[in-house]
Coordinates of C-alpha atoms in Angstrom, one line a residue:
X1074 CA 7.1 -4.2 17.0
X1075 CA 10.2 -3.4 15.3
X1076 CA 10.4 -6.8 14.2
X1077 CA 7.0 -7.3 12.8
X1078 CA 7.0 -3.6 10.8
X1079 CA 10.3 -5.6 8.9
X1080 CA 8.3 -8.0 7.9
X1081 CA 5.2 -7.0 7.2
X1082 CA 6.0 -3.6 5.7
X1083 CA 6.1 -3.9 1.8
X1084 CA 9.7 -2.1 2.2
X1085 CA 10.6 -2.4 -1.7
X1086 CA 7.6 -0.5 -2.8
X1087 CA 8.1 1.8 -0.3
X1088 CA 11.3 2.6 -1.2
X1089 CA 10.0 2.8 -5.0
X1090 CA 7.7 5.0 -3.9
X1091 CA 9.2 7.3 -2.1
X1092 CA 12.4 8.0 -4.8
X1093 CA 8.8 8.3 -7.5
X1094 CA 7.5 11.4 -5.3
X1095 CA 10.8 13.0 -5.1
X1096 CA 11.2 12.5 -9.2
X1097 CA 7.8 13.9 -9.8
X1098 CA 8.3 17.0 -7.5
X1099 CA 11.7 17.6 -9.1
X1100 CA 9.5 17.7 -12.3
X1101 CA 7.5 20.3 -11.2
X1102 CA 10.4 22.2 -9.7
X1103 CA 12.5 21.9 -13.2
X1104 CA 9.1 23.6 -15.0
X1105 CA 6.3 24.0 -12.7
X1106 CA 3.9 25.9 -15.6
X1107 CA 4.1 22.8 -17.7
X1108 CA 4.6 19.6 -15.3
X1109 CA 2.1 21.1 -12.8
X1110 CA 0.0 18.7 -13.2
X1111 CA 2.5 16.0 -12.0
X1112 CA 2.0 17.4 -8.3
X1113 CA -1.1 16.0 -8.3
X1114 CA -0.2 12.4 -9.3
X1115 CA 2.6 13.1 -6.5
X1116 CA -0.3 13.2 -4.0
X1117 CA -2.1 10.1 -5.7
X1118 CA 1.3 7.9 -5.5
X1119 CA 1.5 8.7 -1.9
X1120 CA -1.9 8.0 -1.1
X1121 CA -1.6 4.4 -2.6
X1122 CA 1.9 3.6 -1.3
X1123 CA 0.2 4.6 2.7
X1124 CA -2.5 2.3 1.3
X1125 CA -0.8 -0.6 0.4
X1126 CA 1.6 -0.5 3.7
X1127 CA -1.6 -1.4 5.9
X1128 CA -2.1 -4.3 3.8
X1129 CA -2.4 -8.3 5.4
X1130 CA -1.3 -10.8 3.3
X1131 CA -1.3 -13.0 5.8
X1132 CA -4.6 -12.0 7.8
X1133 CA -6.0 -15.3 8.6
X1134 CA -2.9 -15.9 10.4
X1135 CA -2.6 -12.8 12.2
X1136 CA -6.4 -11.9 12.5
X1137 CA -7.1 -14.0 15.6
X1138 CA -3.8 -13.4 17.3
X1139 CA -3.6 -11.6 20.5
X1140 CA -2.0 -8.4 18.6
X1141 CA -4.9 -6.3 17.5
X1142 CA -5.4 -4.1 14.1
X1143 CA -4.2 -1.2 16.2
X1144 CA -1.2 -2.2 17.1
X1145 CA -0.1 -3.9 13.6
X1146 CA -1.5 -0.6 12.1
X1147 CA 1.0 1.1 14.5
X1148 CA 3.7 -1.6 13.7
X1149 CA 3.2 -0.6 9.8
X1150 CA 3.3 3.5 10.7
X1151 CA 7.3 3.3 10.1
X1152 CA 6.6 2.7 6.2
X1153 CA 4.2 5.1 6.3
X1154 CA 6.8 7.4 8.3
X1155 CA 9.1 7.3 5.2
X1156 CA 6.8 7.7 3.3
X1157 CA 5.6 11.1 4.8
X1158 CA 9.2 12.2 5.2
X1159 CA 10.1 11.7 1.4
X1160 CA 6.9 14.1 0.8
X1161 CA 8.3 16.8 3.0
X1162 CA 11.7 16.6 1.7
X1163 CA 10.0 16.9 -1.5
X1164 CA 8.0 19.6 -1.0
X1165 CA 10.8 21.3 0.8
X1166 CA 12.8 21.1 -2.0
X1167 CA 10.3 22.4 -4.7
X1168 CA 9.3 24.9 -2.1
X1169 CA 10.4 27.9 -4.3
X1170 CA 8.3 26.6 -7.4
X1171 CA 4.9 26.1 -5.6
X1172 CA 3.2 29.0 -6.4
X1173 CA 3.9 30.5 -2.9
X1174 CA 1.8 27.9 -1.5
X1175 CA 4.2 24.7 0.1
X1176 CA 2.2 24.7 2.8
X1177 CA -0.9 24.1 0.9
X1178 CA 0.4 21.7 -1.1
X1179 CA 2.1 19.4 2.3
X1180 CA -1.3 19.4 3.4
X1181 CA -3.0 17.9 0.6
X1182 CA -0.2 15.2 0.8
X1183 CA -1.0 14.9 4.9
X1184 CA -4.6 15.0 4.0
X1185 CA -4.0 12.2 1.3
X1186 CA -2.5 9.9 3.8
X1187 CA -4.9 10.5 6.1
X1188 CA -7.5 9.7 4.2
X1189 CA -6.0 6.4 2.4
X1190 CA -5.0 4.6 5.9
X1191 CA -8.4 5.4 7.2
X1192 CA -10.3 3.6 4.4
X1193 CA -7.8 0.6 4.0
X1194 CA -8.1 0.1 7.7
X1195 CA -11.8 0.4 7.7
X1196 CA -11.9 -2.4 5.2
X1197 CA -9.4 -4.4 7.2
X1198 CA -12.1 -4.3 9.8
X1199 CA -14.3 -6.3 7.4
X1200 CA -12.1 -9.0 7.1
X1201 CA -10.3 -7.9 3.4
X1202 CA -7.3 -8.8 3.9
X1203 CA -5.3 -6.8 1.4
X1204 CA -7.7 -3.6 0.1
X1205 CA -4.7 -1.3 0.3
X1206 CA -3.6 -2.6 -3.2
X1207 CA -7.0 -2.3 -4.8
X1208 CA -7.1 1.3 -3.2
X1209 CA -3.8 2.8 -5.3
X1210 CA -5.0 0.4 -8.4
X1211 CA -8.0 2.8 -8.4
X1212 CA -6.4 6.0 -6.6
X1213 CA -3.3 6.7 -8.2
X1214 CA -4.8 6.9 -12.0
X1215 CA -8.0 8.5 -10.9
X1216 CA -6.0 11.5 -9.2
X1217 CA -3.2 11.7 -11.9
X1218 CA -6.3 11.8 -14.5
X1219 CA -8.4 15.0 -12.4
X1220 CA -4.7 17.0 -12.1
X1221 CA -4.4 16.4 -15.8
X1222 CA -7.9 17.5 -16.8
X1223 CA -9.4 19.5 -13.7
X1224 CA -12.9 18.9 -14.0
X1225 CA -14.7 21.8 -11.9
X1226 CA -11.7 23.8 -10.9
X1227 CA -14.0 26.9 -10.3
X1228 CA -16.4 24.8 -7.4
X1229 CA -13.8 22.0 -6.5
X1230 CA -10.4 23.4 -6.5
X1231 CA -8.4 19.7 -5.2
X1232 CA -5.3 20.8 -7.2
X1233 CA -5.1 24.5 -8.0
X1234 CA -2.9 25.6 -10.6
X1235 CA -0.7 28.7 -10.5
X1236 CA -1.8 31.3 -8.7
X1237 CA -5.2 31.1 -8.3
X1238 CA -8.2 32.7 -10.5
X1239 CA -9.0 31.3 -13.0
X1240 CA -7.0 27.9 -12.4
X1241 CA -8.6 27.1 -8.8
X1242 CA -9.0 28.7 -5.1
X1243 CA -6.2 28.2 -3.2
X1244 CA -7.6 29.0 -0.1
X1245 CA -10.8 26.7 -0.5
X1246 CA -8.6 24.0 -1.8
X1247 CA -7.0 24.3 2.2
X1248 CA -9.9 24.3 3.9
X1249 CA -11.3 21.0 1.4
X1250 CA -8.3 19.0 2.3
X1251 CA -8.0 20.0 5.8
X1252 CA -12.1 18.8 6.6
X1253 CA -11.3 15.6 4.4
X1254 CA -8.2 15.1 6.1
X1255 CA -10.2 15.8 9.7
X1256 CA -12.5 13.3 8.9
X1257 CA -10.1 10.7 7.7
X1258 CA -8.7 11.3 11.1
X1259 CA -11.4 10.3 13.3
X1260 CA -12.8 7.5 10.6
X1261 CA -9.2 6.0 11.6
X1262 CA -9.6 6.4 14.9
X1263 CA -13.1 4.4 14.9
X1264 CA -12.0 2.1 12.9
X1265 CA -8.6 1.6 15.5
X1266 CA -10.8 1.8 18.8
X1267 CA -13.6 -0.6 17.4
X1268 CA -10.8 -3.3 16.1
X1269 CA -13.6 -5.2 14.1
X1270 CA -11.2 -8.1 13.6
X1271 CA -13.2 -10.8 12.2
X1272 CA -12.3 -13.7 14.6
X1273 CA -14.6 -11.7 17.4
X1274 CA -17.6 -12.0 15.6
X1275 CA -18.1 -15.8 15.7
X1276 CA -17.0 -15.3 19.2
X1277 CA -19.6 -12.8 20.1
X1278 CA -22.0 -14.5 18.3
X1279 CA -21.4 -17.8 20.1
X1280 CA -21.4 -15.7 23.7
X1281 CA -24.6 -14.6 22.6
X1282 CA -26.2 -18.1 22.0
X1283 CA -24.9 -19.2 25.3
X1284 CA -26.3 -16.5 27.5
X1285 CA -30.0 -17.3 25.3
X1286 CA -29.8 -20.8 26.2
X1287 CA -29.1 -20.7 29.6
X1288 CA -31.8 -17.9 30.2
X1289 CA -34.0 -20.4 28.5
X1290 CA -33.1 -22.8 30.7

């Protein structure tokens, strides 16, 4: 395992990644009432890096091997491990400047995560072999672009601001990422247990047709 997760992990962009996320918090640490915002594209960057680790380049090699999605997902969990650590460190660090809410804000960064390696590895059960970089092509602008503009604040606080009011409902913002992050959770879990790899389907297929003729037969 240890050899295939230094392999297969993109370790580069990992390592990019992780430095970005401690930058972007030290941003909002320096002047949280003006760089706010950048805690949201903080959540966004880790949410594509966790993405793109799960990536296959090589899935039509690997697919139909004996190893299953599982434990290559598992094998690929160290860059994901950094990944997480770099967060808390982060958060950590910034802890004073967070509105009196770190713990809210390592949750939506848990949540994030969560939720990013649950939809790349459903699509890895449907045979794309590398959805993690569309996913953080299309996550990490979208969520830098709602902390920046903070479309219904009031009834969908994702990213409060300050300390609540008027700039979003801390508490409700908790209780939003913890259910999404919840159901991330077991849509991972699915996805791991039902290891949809597409090599079995011709297989079961072809299982199928034999059984039919012979009880034609």
């Amino acid at each position: 395992m240890p050899r295939h997760a230094a392999r297969a992990v993109p370790w580069p962009l990992v390592t990019v990644a992780a430095l970005l996320i401690a930058g972007l918090l030290a941003a909002v640490r320096y002047d949280n009432w003006t760089l706010w915002p950048l805690q949201g594209t903080a959540v966004g960057l880790l949410a594509g890096a966790v993405g793109w680790c799960l990536d296959e380049p090589a899935a039509a090699v690997v697919d139909p091997a004996p190893r299953g999605l599982a434990w290559r997902t598992l094998a690929r969990a160290s860059g994901i491990a950094v990944l997480l650590a770099a967060w808390s460190a982060a958060v950590w660090w910034a802890r004073a400047e967070l509105y009196g809410h770190p713990w809210a804000v390592l949750g939506q960064g848990y949540a994030a995560a969560v939720i990013a390696a649950a939809w790349v590895t459903w699509r890895r059960t449907r045979g794309e072999a590398t959805p993690g970089q569309r996913w953080a092509i299309a996550v990490v602008p979208a969520v830098t672009v709602w902390a920046l503009v903070r479309p219904l604040e009031r009834h969908v606080p994702v990213f409060p601001y300050a300390f609540g009011g008027g700039f979003g409902d801390w508490t409700a913002s908790a209780r939003g990422w913890a259910v999404a992050g919840g159901a991330g959770a077991v849509a991972l879990a699915l996805a791991l247990i039902r290891d949809g790899r597409p090599w079995r389907r011709p297989a079961a297929m072809a299982g199928r047709r034999r059984s039919q003729s012979v009880s034609a037969r």
